[in-house]
């Protein structure tokens, strides 16, 4: 089975063994890994395609590339591919939003379980309607960008409706809100009267979930909300509930200090490593975390010193090797 790094388990075993024993021949590799000579040959071809071995004077005819060089180069290629893919996704997202906005007046009900809301005002009117009928719980994730005054003003009546109905409320916001003097009074009020406010350095999506029966997903770009989707499909709602539950476990309470255990990476450092591993540039990472470019570069310097890395690519490879981030975080 192929791993996230693009090699199967046999190739991975061959590479690690060759690094430790660069003069082992094919037969010795086969015996140590309990594989056939043919399987070892296929693994060497795979490693060659990944530029992890090069023709040399070794007993196999190949010499392993030093892990810090080979893995860093491989990570660089994957980052470039991920960056291209991310640009395609962003372009597609904007096109979808424009198409939905253009067809916002179509009769509802053509797609079962899905409702399109054209414009930001329509999104907040629908959220307010759902909050007025909330019976058990309101969950919110985001927004994924700075918490603007307009969003605060639109959110407060929704929170008050949930409070009047005696329902529970939990929210996950960007950690940057902790340093936002304009937003903190509202967040303190929300924490005091509703409880359950936590933060993360970055968020994957903006969504509002009411009673686990309706999920509202605002759609837009970095500047404004162009509309939103309301979904009642059980499978989609369950997916959003699972996403919220996983992020809730990782998030930190707004009222709590941001702990850091000696020798371990902070939550912010882990997040920036994951964003880099997914191919985001410093500017994109700063925008997603709602922090300054200077903050991202300060994190880069600190992590580079900590790992003793000489480049961003090497930093990513070493972070994966140490276990600070997982290979699957690159997806």
PDB file of C-alpha atoms in Angstrom:
ATOM      1  CA  UNK A   1       0.000   0.000   0.000  1.00  0.00           C
ATOM      2  CA  UNK A   2       1.321   3.414  -0.944  1.00  0.00           C
ATOM      3  CA  UNK A   3       1.971   5.920   1.847  1.00  0.00           C
ATOM      4  CA  UNK A   4       1.299   9.673   1.738  1.00  0.00           C
ATOM      5  CA  UNK A   5       4.952  10.180   0.808  1.00  0.00           C
ATOM      6  CA  UNK A   6       4.379   8.345  -2.483  1.00  0.00           C
ATOM      7  CA  UNK A   7       6.153   5.069  -1.744  1.00  0.00           C
ATOM      8  CA  UNK A   8       4.888   1.679  -0.618  1.00  0.00           C
ATOM      9  CA  UNK A   9       5.975  -0.066   2.580  1.00  0.00           C
ATOM     10  CA  UNK A  10       8.552  -2.217   0.759  1.00  0.00           C
ATOM     11  CA  UNK A  11      10.238   0.820  -0.809  1.00  0.00           C
ATOM     12  CA  UNK A  12      10.204   2.588   2.545  1.00  0.00           C
ATOM     13  CA  UNK A  13      11.873  -0.402   4.203  1.00  0.00           C
ATOM     14  CA  UNK A  14      14.471  -0.669   1.418  1.00  0.00           C
ATOM     15  CA  UNK A  15      15.313   3.029   1.705  1.00  0.00           C
ATOM     16  CA  UNK A  16      15.724   2.977   5.483  1.00  0.00           C
ATOM     17  CA  UNK A  17      17.854  -0.176   5.299  1.00  0.00           C
ATOM     18  CA  UNK A  18      20.063   1.290   2.555  1.00  0.00           C
ATOM     19  CA  UNK A  19      20.597   4.450   4.598  1.00  0.00           C
ATOM     20  CA  UNK A  20      21.774   2.335   7.529  1.00  0.00           C
ATOM     21  CA  UNK A  21      23.673  -0.179   5.339  1.00  0.00           C
ATOM     22  CA  UNK A  22      24.582   1.544   2.042  1.00  0.00           C
ATOM     23  CA  UNK A  23      26.700  -1.406   0.840  1.00  0.00           C
ATOM     24  CA  UNK A  24      24.029  -4.113   1.238  1.00  0.00           C
ATOM     25  CA  UNK A  25      23.222  -5.943  -1.984  1.00  0.00           C
ATOM     26  CA  UNK A  26      19.815  -6.989  -3.319  1.00  0.00           C
ATOM     27  CA  UNK A  27      19.976 -10.449  -1.727  1.00  0.00           C
ATOM     28  CA  UNK A  28      20.857  -9.002   1.693  1.00  0.00           C
ATOM     29  CA  UNK A  29      18.034  -6.474   1.439  1.00  0.00           C
ATOM     30  CA  UNK A  30      15.608  -9.249   0.450  1.00  0.00           C
ATOM     31  CA  UNK A  31      16.642 -11.405   3.398  1.00  0.00           C
ATOM     32  CA  UNK A  32      16.425  -8.605   5.954  1.00  0.00           C
ATOM     33  CA  UNK A  33      13.037  -7.409   4.731  1.00  0.00           C
ATOM     34  CA  UNK A  34      11.691 -10.908   3.982  1.00  0.00           C
ATOM     35  CA  UNK A  35      10.904  -9.927   0.382  1.00  0.00           C
ATOM     36  CA  UNK A  36      11.775 -11.397  -3.019  1.00  0.00           C
ATOM     37  CA  UNK A  37      14.574 -10.083  -5.217  1.00  0.00           C
ATOM     38  CA  UNK A  38      11.921  -8.949  -7.698  1.00  0.00           C
ATOM     39  CA  UNK A  39      10.133  -6.911  -5.001  1.00  0.00           C
ATOM     40  CA  UNK A  40      13.439  -5.284  -4.010  1.00  0.00           C
ATOM     41  CA  UNK A  41      14.069  -4.408  -7.667  1.00  0.00           C
ATOM     42  CA  UNK A  42      10.639  -2.773  -7.984  1.00  0.00           C
ATOM     43  CA  UNK A  43      11.279  -0.852  -4.757  1.00  0.00           C
ATOM     44  CA  UNK A  44      14.593   0.470  -6.087  1.00  0.00           C
ATOM     45  CA  UNK A  45      12.864   1.665  -9.269  1.00  0.00           C
ATOM     46  CA  UNK A  46      10.258   3.442  -7.147  1.00  0.00           C
ATOM     47  CA  UNK A  47      12.943   5.084  -5.008  1.00  0.00           C
ATOM     48  CA  UNK A  48      14.760   6.180  -8.149  1.00  0.00           C
ATOM     49  CA  UNK A  49      11.586   7.859  -9.455  1.00  0.00           C
ATOM     50  CA  UNK A  50      11.302   9.681  -6.129  1.00  0.00           C
ATOM     51  CA  UNK A  51      14.984  10.713  -6.347  1.00  0.00           C
ATOM     52  CA  UNK A  52      15.753   8.972  -3.051  1.00  0.00           C
ATOM     53  CA  UNK A  53      18.463   6.798  -4.614  1.00  0.00           C
ATOM     54  CA  UNK A  54      20.942   7.583  -7.388  1.00  0.00           C
ATOM     55  CA  UNK A  55      23.152   5.394  -9.592  1.00  0.00           C
ATOM     56  CA  UNK A  56      26.336   4.610  -7.703  1.00  0.00           C
ATOM     57  CA  UNK A  57      28.946   2.074  -6.766  1.00  0.00           C
ATOM     58  CA  UNK A  58      26.820   0.322  -4.151  1.00  0.00           C
ATOM     59  CA  UNK A  59      26.211  -3.407  -4.298  1.00  0.00           C
ATOM     60  CA  UNK A  60      22.733  -2.796  -5.731  1.00  0.00           C
ATOM     61  CA  UNK A  61      23.986  -0.324  -8.329  1.00  0.00           C
ATOM     62  CA  UNK A  62      22.302   2.438  -6.365  1.00  0.00           C
ATOM     63  CA  UNK A  63      23.355   4.688  -3.476  1.00  0.00           C
ATOM     64  CA  UNK A  64      20.815   6.233  -1.079  1.00  0.00           C
ATOM     65  CA  UNK A  65      20.467  10.005  -1.024  1.00  0.00           C
ATOM     66  CA  UNK A  66      20.912  11.463   2.476  1.00  0.00           C
ATOM     67  CA  UNK A  67      17.434  11.660   4.104  1.00  0.00           C
ATOM     68  CA  UNK A  68      17.675  15.383   4.865  1.00  0.00           C
ATOM     69  CA  UNK A  69      18.375  16.069   1.184  1.00  0.00           C
ATOM     70  CA  UNK A  70      16.155  13.436  -0.437  1.00  0.00           C
ATOM     71  CA  UNK A  71      13.110  13.890   1.788  1.00  0.00           C
ATOM     72  CA  UNK A  72      13.379  17.682   1.656  1.00  0.00           C
ATOM     73  CA  UNK A  73      13.439  17.583  -2.149  1.00  0.00           C
ATOM     74  CA  UNK A  74      10.470  15.213  -2.223  1.00  0.00           C
ATOM     75  CA  UNK A  75       8.558  17.448   0.183  1.00  0.00           C
ATOM     76  CA  UNK A  76       9.347  20.431  -2.043  1.00  0.00           C
ATOM     77  CA  UNK A  77       7.810  18.692  -5.047  1.00  0.00           C
ATOM     78  CA  UNK A  78       4.695  17.767  -3.086  1.00  0.00           C
ATOM     79  CA  UNK A  79       4.372  21.316  -1.753  1.00  0.00           C
ATOM     80  CA  UNK A  80       4.563  22.736  -5.270  1.00  0.00           C
ATOM     81  CA  UNK A  81       1.862  20.335  -6.442  1.00  0.00           C
ATOM     82  CA  UNK A  82      -0.330  21.137  -3.428  1.00  0.00           C
ATOM     83  CA  UNK A  83       0.080  24.864  -4.045  1.00  0.00           C
ATOM     84  CA  UNK A  84      -1.089  24.432  -7.644  1.00  0.00           C
ATOM     85  CA  UNK A  85      -4.035  22.343  -6.452  1.00  0.00           C
ATOM     86  CA  UNK A  86      -4.987  24.909  -3.818  1.00  0.00           C
ATOM     87  CA  UNK A  87      -5.092  27.677  -6.419  1.00  0.00           C
ATOM     88  CA  UNK A  88      -7.391  25.525  -8.542  1.00  0.00           C
ATOM     89  CA  UNK A  89      -9.660  24.897  -5.538  1.00  0.00           C
ATOM     90  CA  UNK A  90      -9.851  28.621  -4.717  1.00  0.00           C
ATOM     91  CA  UNK A  91     -10.692  29.452  -8.334  1.00  0.00           C
ATOM     92  CA  UNK A  92     -13.362  26.732  -8.409  1.00  0.00           C
ATOM     93  CA  UNK A  93     -14.849  27.935  -5.116  1.00  0.00           C
ATOM     94  CA  UNK A  94     -15.244  31.459  -6.450  1.00  0.00           C
ATOM     95  CA  UNK A  95     -16.772  30.198  -9.708  1.00  0.00           C
ATOM     96  CA  UNK A  96     -19.275  28.069  -7.785  1.00  0.00           C
ATOM     97  CA  UNK A  97     -20.234  31.027  -5.593  1.00  0.00           C
ATOM     98  CA  UNK A  98     -20.735  33.219  -8.667  1.00  0.00           C
ATOM     99  CA  UNK A  99     -22.868  30.593 -10.393  1.00  0.00           C
ATOM    100  CA  UNK A 100     -25.002  30.077  -7.302  1.00  0.00           C
ATOM    101  CA  UNK A 101     -25.456  33.823  -6.912  1.00  0.00           C
ATOM    102  CA  UNK A 102     -26.477  34.124 -10.569  1.00  0.00           C
ATOM    103  CA  UNK A 103     -29.130  31.412 -10.121  1.00  0.00           C
ATOM    104  CA  UNK A 104     -30.247  32.439  -6.657  1.00  0.00           C
ATOM    105  CA  UNK A 105     -33.820  33.145  -7.798  1.00  0.00           C
ATOM    106  CA  UNK A 106     -34.504  29.621  -9.004  1.00  0.00           C
ATOM    107  CA  UNK A 107     -37.449  27.911  -7.241  1.00  0.00           C
ATOM    108  CA  UNK A 108     -36.369  26.229  -4.038  1.00  0.00           C
ATOM    109  CA  UNK A 109     -36.638  22.496  -3.700  1.00  0.00           C
ATOM    110  CA  UNK A 110     -34.964  21.550  -6.987  1.00  0.00           C
ATOM    111  CA  UNK A 111     -32.129  19.986  -4.963  1.00  0.00           C
ATOM    112  CA  UNK A 112     -33.612  18.062  -2.015  1.00  0.00           C
ATOM    113  CA  UNK A 113     -32.173  19.094   1.321  1.00  0.00           C
ATOM    114  CA  UNK A 114     -30.258  22.095  -0.053  1.00  0.00           C
ATOM    115  CA  UNK A 115     -31.278  25.758  -0.040  1.00  0.00           C
ATOM    116  CA  UNK A 116     -29.259  28.587  -1.602  1.00  0.00           C
ATOM    117  CA  UNK A 117     -29.343  32.020   0.076  1.00  0.00           C
ATOM    118  CA  UNK A 118     -28.262  34.869  -2.226  1.00  0.00           C
ATOM    119  CA  UNK A 119     -26.386  37.616  -0.369  1.00  0.00           C
ATOM    120  CA  UNK A 120     -25.109  38.144   3.161  1.00  0.00           C
ATOM    121  CA  UNK A 121     -28.356  39.645   4.461  1.00  0.00           C
ATOM    122  CA  UNK A 122     -30.296  36.546   3.401  1.00  0.00           C
ATOM    123  CA  UNK A 123     -27.803  34.331   5.211  1.00  0.00           C
ATOM    124  CA  UNK A 124     -28.232  36.130   8.512  1.00  0.00           C
ATOM    125  CA  UNK A 125     -32.044  36.286   8.178  1.00  0.00           C
ATOM    126  CA  UNK A 126     -32.139  32.506   7.741  1.00  0.00           C
ATOM    127  CA  UNK A 127     -29.756  31.941  10.659  1.00  0.00           C
ATOM    128  CA  UNK A 128     -31.951  34.148  12.858  1.00  0.00           C
ATOM    129  CA  UNK A 129     -35.058  32.160  11.834  1.00  0.00           C
ATOM    130  CA  UNK A 130     -33.370  28.881  12.708  1.00  0.00           C
ATOM    131  CA  UNK A 131     -32.103  30.281  16.026  1.00  0.00           C
ATOM    132  CA  UNK A 132     -35.649  31.371  16.946  1.00  0.00           C
ATOM    133  CA  UNK A 133     -36.651  27.703  16.732  1.00  0.00           C
ATOM    134  CA  UNK A 134     -33.528  26.263  18.366  1.00  0.00           C
ATOM    135  CA  UNK A 135     -34.485  23.679  20.981  1.00  0.00           C
ATOM    136  CA  UNK A 136     -31.282  21.946  22.058  1.00  0.00           C
ATOM    137  CA  UNK A 137     -27.957  23.220  20.745  1.00  0.00           C
ATOM    138  CA  UNK A 138     -26.285  25.748  18.445  1.00  0.00           C
ATOM    139  CA  UNK A 139     -22.761  25.015  17.224  1.00  0.00           C
ATOM    140  CA  UNK A 140     -20.701  27.506  15.260  1.00  0.00           C
ATOM    141  CA  UNK A 141     -17.304  27.294  13.622  1.00  0.00           C
ATOM    142  CA  UNK A 142     -15.715  30.483  12.335  1.00  0.00           C
ATOM    143  CA  UNK A 143     -15.674  32.811  10.598  1.00  0.00           C
ATOM    144  CA  UNK A 144     -12.414  31.765   8.999  1.00  0.00           C
ATOM    145  CA  UNK A 145     -11.245  35.376   8.729  1.00  0.00           C
ATOM    146  CA  UNK A 146     -11.203  38.312  11.146  1.00  0.00           C
ATOM    147  CA  UNK A 147     -14.350  38.686  13.258  1.00  0.00           C
ATOM    148  CA  UNK A 148     -15.691  41.928  11.797  1.00  0.00           C
ATOM    149  CA  UNK A 149     -18.043  44.339  13.526  1.00  0.00           C
ATOM    150  CA  UNK A 150     -20.742  43.489  10.955  1.00  0.00           C
ATOM    151  CA  UNK A 151     -20.546  39.797  11.852  1.00  0.00           C
ATOM    152  CA  UNK A 152     -20.633  40.612  15.579  1.00  0.00           C
ATOM    153  CA  UNK A 153     -23.749  42.761  15.140  1.00  0.00           C
ATOM    154  CA  UNK A 154     -25.440  40.024  13.113  1.00  0.00           C
ATOM    155  CA  UNK A 155     -24.410  37.265  15.539  1.00  0.00           C
ATOM    156  CA  UNK A 156     -25.526  38.868  18.786  1.00  0.00           C
ATOM    157  CA  UNK A 157     -29.321  38.616  18.097  1.00  0.00           C
ATOM    158  CA  UNK A 158     -28.811  34.983  17.131  1.00  0.00           C
ATOM    159  CA  UNK A 159     -27.010  34.324  20.428  1.00  0.00           C
ATOM    160  CA  UNK A 160     -29.753  36.122  22.334  1.00  0.00           C
ATOM    161  CA  UNK A 161     -32.413  33.931  20.667  1.00  0.00           C
ATOM    162  CA  UNK A 162     -30.547  30.778  21.670  1.00  0.00           C
ATOM    163  CA  UNK A 163     -30.171  32.124  25.215  1.00  0.00           C
ATOM    164  CA  UNK A 164     -33.894  32.929  25.535  1.00  0.00           C
ATOM    165  CA  UNK A 165     -34.815  29.417  24.476  1.00  0.00           C
ATOM    166  CA  UNK A 166     -32.481  27.881  27.062  1.00  0.00           C
ATOM    167  CA  UNK A 167     -30.501  25.974  24.439  1.00  0.00           C
ATOM    168  CA  UNK A 168     -26.810  25.183  24.682  1.00  0.00           C
ATOM    169  CA  UNK A 169     -24.212  26.975  22.598  1.00  0.00           C
ATOM    170  CA  UNK A 170     -20.626  26.184  21.645  1.00  0.00           C
ATOM    171  CA  UNK A 171     -18.381  28.203  19.340  1.00  0.00           C
ATOM    172  CA  UNK A 172     -14.873  27.839  17.925  1.00  0.00           C
ATOM    173  CA  UNK A 173     -13.221  31.034  16.690  1.00  0.00           C
ATOM    174  CA  UNK A 174      -9.829  32.076  15.402  1.00  0.00           C
ATOM    175  CA  UNK A 175      -7.188  32.473  18.099  1.00  0.00           C
ATOM    176  CA  UNK A 176      -6.373  35.916  16.696  1.00  0.00           C
ATOM    177  CA  UNK A 177      -9.647  37.119  18.250  1.00  0.00           C
ATOM    178  CA  UNK A 178      -7.905  37.026  21.640  1.00  0.00           C
ATOM    179  CA  UNK A 179      -5.861  40.037  20.524  1.00  0.00           C
ATOM    180  CA  UNK A 180      -8.808  41.873  18.946  1.00  0.00           C
ATOM    181  CA  UNK A 181      -9.818  44.666  21.333  1.00  0.00           C
ATOM    182  CA  UNK A 182     -12.970  45.381  19.332  1.00  0.00           C
ATOM    183  CA  UNK A 183     -14.172  41.759  19.402  1.00  0.00           C
ATOM    184  CA  UNK A 184     -13.239  40.726  22.949  1.00  0.00           C
ATOM    185  CA  UNK A 185     -16.125  42.503  24.784  1.00  0.00           C
ATOM    186  CA  UNK A 186     -18.620  40.555  22.672  1.00  0.00           C
ATOM    187  CA  UNK A 187     -16.703  37.300  23.152  1.00  0.00           C
ATOM    188  CA  UNK A 188     -16.526  37.816  26.936  1.00  0.00           C
ATOM    189  CA  UNK A 189     -20.296  38.416  26.987  1.00  0.00           C
ATOM    190  CA  UNK A 190     -20.846  35.322  24.866  1.00  0.00           C
ATOM    191  CA  UNK A 191     -18.634  33.279  27.207  1.00  0.00           C
ATOM    192  CA  UNK A 192     -20.335  34.584  30.362  1.00  0.00           C
ATOM    193  CA  UNK A 193     -23.933  34.065  29.237  1.00  0.00           C
ATOM    194  CA  UNK A 194     -23.629  31.091  26.897  1.00  0.00           C
ATOM    195  CA  UNK A 195     -20.271  29.501  27.746  1.00  0.00           C
ATOM    196  CA  UNK A 196     -18.409  27.171  25.467  1.00  0.00           C
ATOM    197  CA  UNK A 197     -16.155  29.494  23.458  1.00  0.00           C
ATOM    198  CA  UNK A 198     -12.830  28.062  22.276  1.00  0.00           C
ATOM    199  CA  UNK A 199     -10.163  29.094  19.778  1.00  0.00           C
ATOM    200  CA  UNK A 200      -7.826  27.573  17.192  1.00  0.00           C
ATOM    201  CA  UNK A 201      -5.031  29.211  15.153  1.00  0.00           C
ATOM    202  CA  UNK A 202      -6.839  28.426  11.874  1.00  0.00           C
ATOM    203  CA  UNK A 203     -10.228  27.077  10.824  1.00  0.00           C
ATOM    204  CA  UNK A 204     -11.206  25.024   7.752  1.00  0.00           C
ATOM    205  CA  UNK A 205     -14.722  26.341   7.170  1.00  0.00           C
ATOM    206  CA  UNK A 206     -17.370  28.735   8.460  1.00  0.00           C
ATOM    207  CA  UNK A 207     -20.547  26.966   9.512  1.00  0.00           C
ATOM    208  CA  UNK A 208     -23.502  27.371  11.896  1.00  0.00           C
ATOM    209  CA  UNK A 209     -25.280  24.199  13.012  1.00  0.00           C
ATOM    210  CA  UNK A 210     -28.714  24.380  14.653  1.00  0.00           C
ATOM    211  CA  UNK A 211     -30.067  21.379  16.581  1.00  0.00           C
ATOM    212  CA  UNK A 212     -28.010  19.098  14.341  1.00  0.00           C
ATOM    213  CA  UNK A 213     -30.837  19.421  11.823  1.00  0.00           C
ATOM    214  CA  UNK A 214     -29.807  22.487   9.809  1.00  0.00           C
ATOM    215  CA  UNK A 215     -26.300  23.576   8.837  1.00  0.00           C
ATOM    216  CA  UNK A 216     -25.664  27.010   7.311  1.00  0.00           C
ATOM    217  CA  UNK A 217     -22.408  27.462   5.392  1.00  0.00           C
ATOM    218  CA  UNK A 218     -21.652  31.046   4.293  1.00  0.00           C
ATOM    219  CA  UNK A 219     -19.972  31.176   0.876  1.00  0.00           C
ATOM    220  CA  UNK A 220     -17.683  33.988  -0.217  1.00  0.00           C
ATOM    221  CA  UNK A 221     -14.168  35.219  -0.737  1.00  0.00           C
ATOM    222  CA  UNK A 222     -11.703  36.981   1.552  1.00  0.00           C
ATOM    223  CA  UNK A 223     -13.622  40.252   1.354  1.00  0.00           C
ATOM    224  CA  UNK A 224     -17.335  39.480   1.687  1.00  0.00           C
ATOM    225  CA  UNK A 225     -20.066  36.869   1.959  1.00  0.00           C
ATOM    226  CA  UNK A 226     -21.747  36.263  -1.398  1.00  0.00           C
ATOM    227  CA  UNK A 227     -24.433  33.965  -0.052  1.00  0.00           C
ATOM    228  CA  UNK A 228     -24.807  30.711   1.807  1.00  0.00           C
ATOM    229  CA  UNK A 229     -25.995  27.144   1.685  1.00  0.00           C
ATOM    230  CA  UNK A 230     -28.522  25.642   4.089  1.00  0.00           C
ATOM    231  CA  UNK A 231     -28.458  21.861   4.216  1.00  0.00           C
ATOM    232  CA  UNK A 232     -30.681  19.376   6.007  1.00  0.00           C
ATOM    233  CA  UNK A 233     -29.103  16.198   4.590  1.00  0.00           C
ATOM    234  CA  UNK A 234     -28.361  13.863   7.493  1.00  0.00           C
ATOM    235  CA  UNK A 235     -25.085  12.585   6.034  1.00  0.00           C
ATOM    236  CA  UNK A 236     -23.729  16.087   5.452  1.00  0.00           C
ATOM    237  CA  UNK A 237     -24.825  17.291   8.883  1.00  0.00           C
ATOM    238  CA  UNK A 238     -23.160  14.274  10.514  1.00  0.00           C
ATOM    239  CA  UNK A 239     -19.929  15.138   8.691  1.00  0.00           C
ATOM    240  CA  UNK A 240     -20.021  18.716  10.034  1.00  0.00           C
ATOM    241  CA  UNK A 241     -20.817  17.463  13.553  1.00  0.00           C
ATOM    242  CA  UNK A 242     -17.810  15.116  13.404  1.00  0.00           C
ATOM    243  CA  UNK A 243     -15.594  17.958  12.164  1.00  0.00           C
ATOM    244  CA  UNK A 244     -16.751  20.225  14.983  1.00  0.00           C
ATOM    245  CA  UNK A 245     -16.218  17.502  17.608  1.00  0.00           C
ATOM    246  CA  UNK A 246     -12.637  16.856  16.455  1.00  0.00           C
ATOM    247  CA  UNK A 247     -11.762  20.551  16.411  1.00  0.00           C
ATOM    248  CA  UNK A 248     -13.449  21.133  19.784  1.00  0.00           C
ATOM    249  CA  UNK A 249     -11.110  18.615  21.428  1.00  0.00           C
ATOM    250  CA  UNK A 250      -8.081  20.425  20.032  1.00  0.00           C
ATOM    251  CA  UNK A 251      -9.286  23.985  20.678  1.00  0.00           C
ATOM    252  CA  UNK A 252      -8.441  25.985  23.806  1.00  0.00           C
ATOM    253  CA  UNK A 253     -11.031  27.709  26.044  1.00  0.00           C
ATOM    254  CA  UNK A 254     -11.155  31.447  25.445  1.00  0.00           C
ATOM    255  CA  UNK A 255     -10.842  32.165  29.164  1.00  0.00           C
ATOM    256  CA  UNK A 256      -7.900  29.815  29.660  1.00  0.00           C
ATOM    257  CA  UNK A 257      -4.217  30.510  29.200  1.00  0.00           C
ATOM    258  CA  UNK A 258      -2.525  29.077  26.150  1.00  0.00           C
ATOM    259  CA  UNK A 259      -0.333  26.402  27.746  1.00  0.00           C
ATOM    260  CA  UNK A 260       2.963  25.245  26.317  1.00  0.00           C
ATOM    261  CA  UNK A 261       4.840  22.248  27.650  1.00  0.00           C
ATOM    262  CA  UNK A 262       8.617  22.592  27.694  1.00  0.00           C
ATOM    263  CA  UNK A 263      10.159  20.885  24.687  1.00  0.00           C
ATOM    264  CA  UNK A 264       6.866  20.596  22.821  1.00  0.00           C
ATOM    265  CA  UNK A 265       5.501  22.719  20.008  1.00  0.00           C
ATOM    266  CA  UNK A 266       2.749  25.209  20.752  1.00  0.00           C
ATOM    267  CA  UNK A 267      -0.629  24.816  19.047  1.00  0.00           C
ATOM    268  CA  UNK A 268       0.212  27.790  16.822  1.00  0.00           C
ATOM    269  CA  UNK A 269       3.546  26.234  15.804  1.00  0.00           C
ATOM    270  CA  UNK A 270       1.856  22.920  14.974  1.00  0.00           C
ATOM    271  CA  UNK A 271      -0.716  24.725  12.836  1.00  0.00           C
ATOM    272  CA  UNK A 272       1.839  26.724  10.865  1.00  0.00           C
ATOM    273  CA  UNK A 273       3.804  23.537  10.147  1.00  0.00           C
ATOM    274  CA  UNK A 274       0.637  21.876   8.848  1.00  0.00           C
ATOM    275  CA  UNK A 275      -0.206  24.842   6.645  1.00  0.00           C
ATOM    276  CA  UNK A 276       3.305  24.884   5.186  1.00  0.00           C
ATOM    277  CA  UNK A 277       3.149  21.126   4.647  1.00  0.00           C
ATOM    278  CA  UNK A 278      -0.069  21.641   2.646  1.00  0.00           C
ATOM    279  CA  UNK A 279       1.767  24.038   0.354  1.00  0.00           C
ATOM    280  CA  UNK A 280       0.554  27.395   1.700  1.00  0.00           C
ATOM    281  CA  UNK A 281       2.861  30.366   1.289  1.00  0.00           C
ATOM    282  CA  UNK A 282       3.713  32.631   4.228  1.00  0.00           C
ATOM    283  CA  UNK A 283       1.159  35.162   2.991  1.00  0.00           C
ATOM    284  CA  UNK A 284      -1.583  32.525   2.637  1.00  0.00           C
ATOM    285  CA  UNK A 285      -0.807  31.073   6.079  1.00  0.00           C
ATOM    286  CA  UNK A 286      -0.907  34.548   7.645  1.00  0.00           C
ATOM    287  CA  UNK A 287      -4.273  35.234   6.019  1.00  0.00           C
ATOM    288  CA  UNK A 288      -5.746  31.903   7.131  1.00  0.00           C
ATOM    289  CA  UNK A 289      -4.544  32.404  10.726  1.00  0.00           C
ATOM    290  CA  UNK A 290      -5.463  36.123  10.662  1.00  0.00           C
ATOM    291  CA  UNK A 291      -1.993  37.132  11.842  1.00  0.00           C
ATOM    292  CA  UNK A 292       0.642  39.401  10.340  1.00  0.00           C
ATOM    293  CA  UNK A 293       3.258  38.226   7.871  1.00  0.00           C
ATOM    294  CA  UNK A 294       5.843  39.265  10.470  1.00  0.00           C
ATOM    295  CA  UNK A 295       4.315  36.810  12.967  1.00  0.00           C
ATOM    296  CA  UNK A 296       4.532  33.960  10.454  1.00  0.00           C
ATOM    297  CA  UNK A 297       8.167  34.753   9.706  1.00  0.00           C
ATOM    298  CA  UNK A 298       8.950  34.943  13.416  1.00  0.00           C
ATOM    299  CA  UNK A 299       7.439  31.463  13.801  1.00  0.00           C
ATOM    300  CA  UNK A 300       9.544  30.301  10.854  1.00  0.00           C
ATOM    301  CA  UNK A 301      12.755  31.574  12.470  1.00  0.00           C
ATOM    302  CA  UNK A 302      11.869  29.984  15.806  1.00  0.00           C
ATOM    303  CA  UNK A 303      11.036  26.595  14.276  1.00  0.00           C
ATOM    304  CA  UNK A 304      14.098  26.653  12.010  1.00  0.00           C
ATOM    305  CA  UNK A 305      16.318  27.234  15.051  1.00  0.00           C
ATOM    306  CA  UNK A 306      14.531  24.557  17.059  1.00  0.00           C
ATOM    307  CA  UNK A 307      14.956  21.855  14.402  1.00  0.00           C
ATOM    308  CA  UNK A 308      18.339  23.049  13.179  1.00  0.00           C
ATOM    309  CA  UNK A 309      16.965  23.182   9.647  1.00  0.00           C
ATOM    310  CA  UNK A 310      18.573  25.095   6.776  1.00  0.00           C
ATOM    311  CA  UNK A 311      15.478  25.530   4.634  1.00  0.00           C
ATOM    312  CA  UNK A 312      11.674  25.481   4.818  1.00  0.00           C
ATOM    313  CA  UNK A 313      11.598  22.174   2.927  1.00  0.00           C
ATOM    314  CA  UNK A 314      14.051  20.582   5.328  1.00  0.00           C
ATOM    315  CA  UNK A 315      12.025  21.944   8.248  1.00  0.00           C
ATOM    316  CA  UNK A 316       8.889  20.214   6.957  1.00  0.00           C
ATOM    317  CA  UNK A 317      10.701  16.923   6.399  1.00  0.00           C
ATOM    318  CA  UNK A 318      12.279  17.017   9.863  1.00  0.00           C
ATOM    319  CA  UNK A 319       8.971  17.921  11.514  1.00  0.00           C
ATOM    320  CA  UNK A 320       7.340  14.869   9.901  1.00  0.00           C
ATOM    321  CA  UNK A 321      10.284  12.649  10.838  1.00  0.00           C
ATOM    322  CA  UNK A 322      10.131  13.830  14.469  1.00  0.00           C
ATOM    323  CA  UNK A 323       6.367  13.344  14.640  1.00  0.00           C
ATOM    324  CA  UNK A 324       5.540  17.033  15.228  1.00  0.00           C
ATOM    325  CA  UNK A 325       3.182  16.768  12.269  1.00  0.00           C
ATOM    326  CA  UNK A 326       1.898  13.646  10.526  1.00  0.00           C
ATOM    327  CA  UNK A 327       2.257  12.784   6.838  1.00  0.00           C
ATOM    328  CA  UNK A 328      -1.542  12.850   6.547  1.00  0.00           C
ATOM    329  CA  UNK A 329      -1.489  16.527   7.636  1.00  0.00           C
ATOM    330  CA  UNK A 330      -0.207  17.280   4.139  1.00  0.00           C
ATOM    331  CA  UNK A 331      -3.528  16.273   2.555  1.00  0.00           C
TER     332      UNK A 331
END
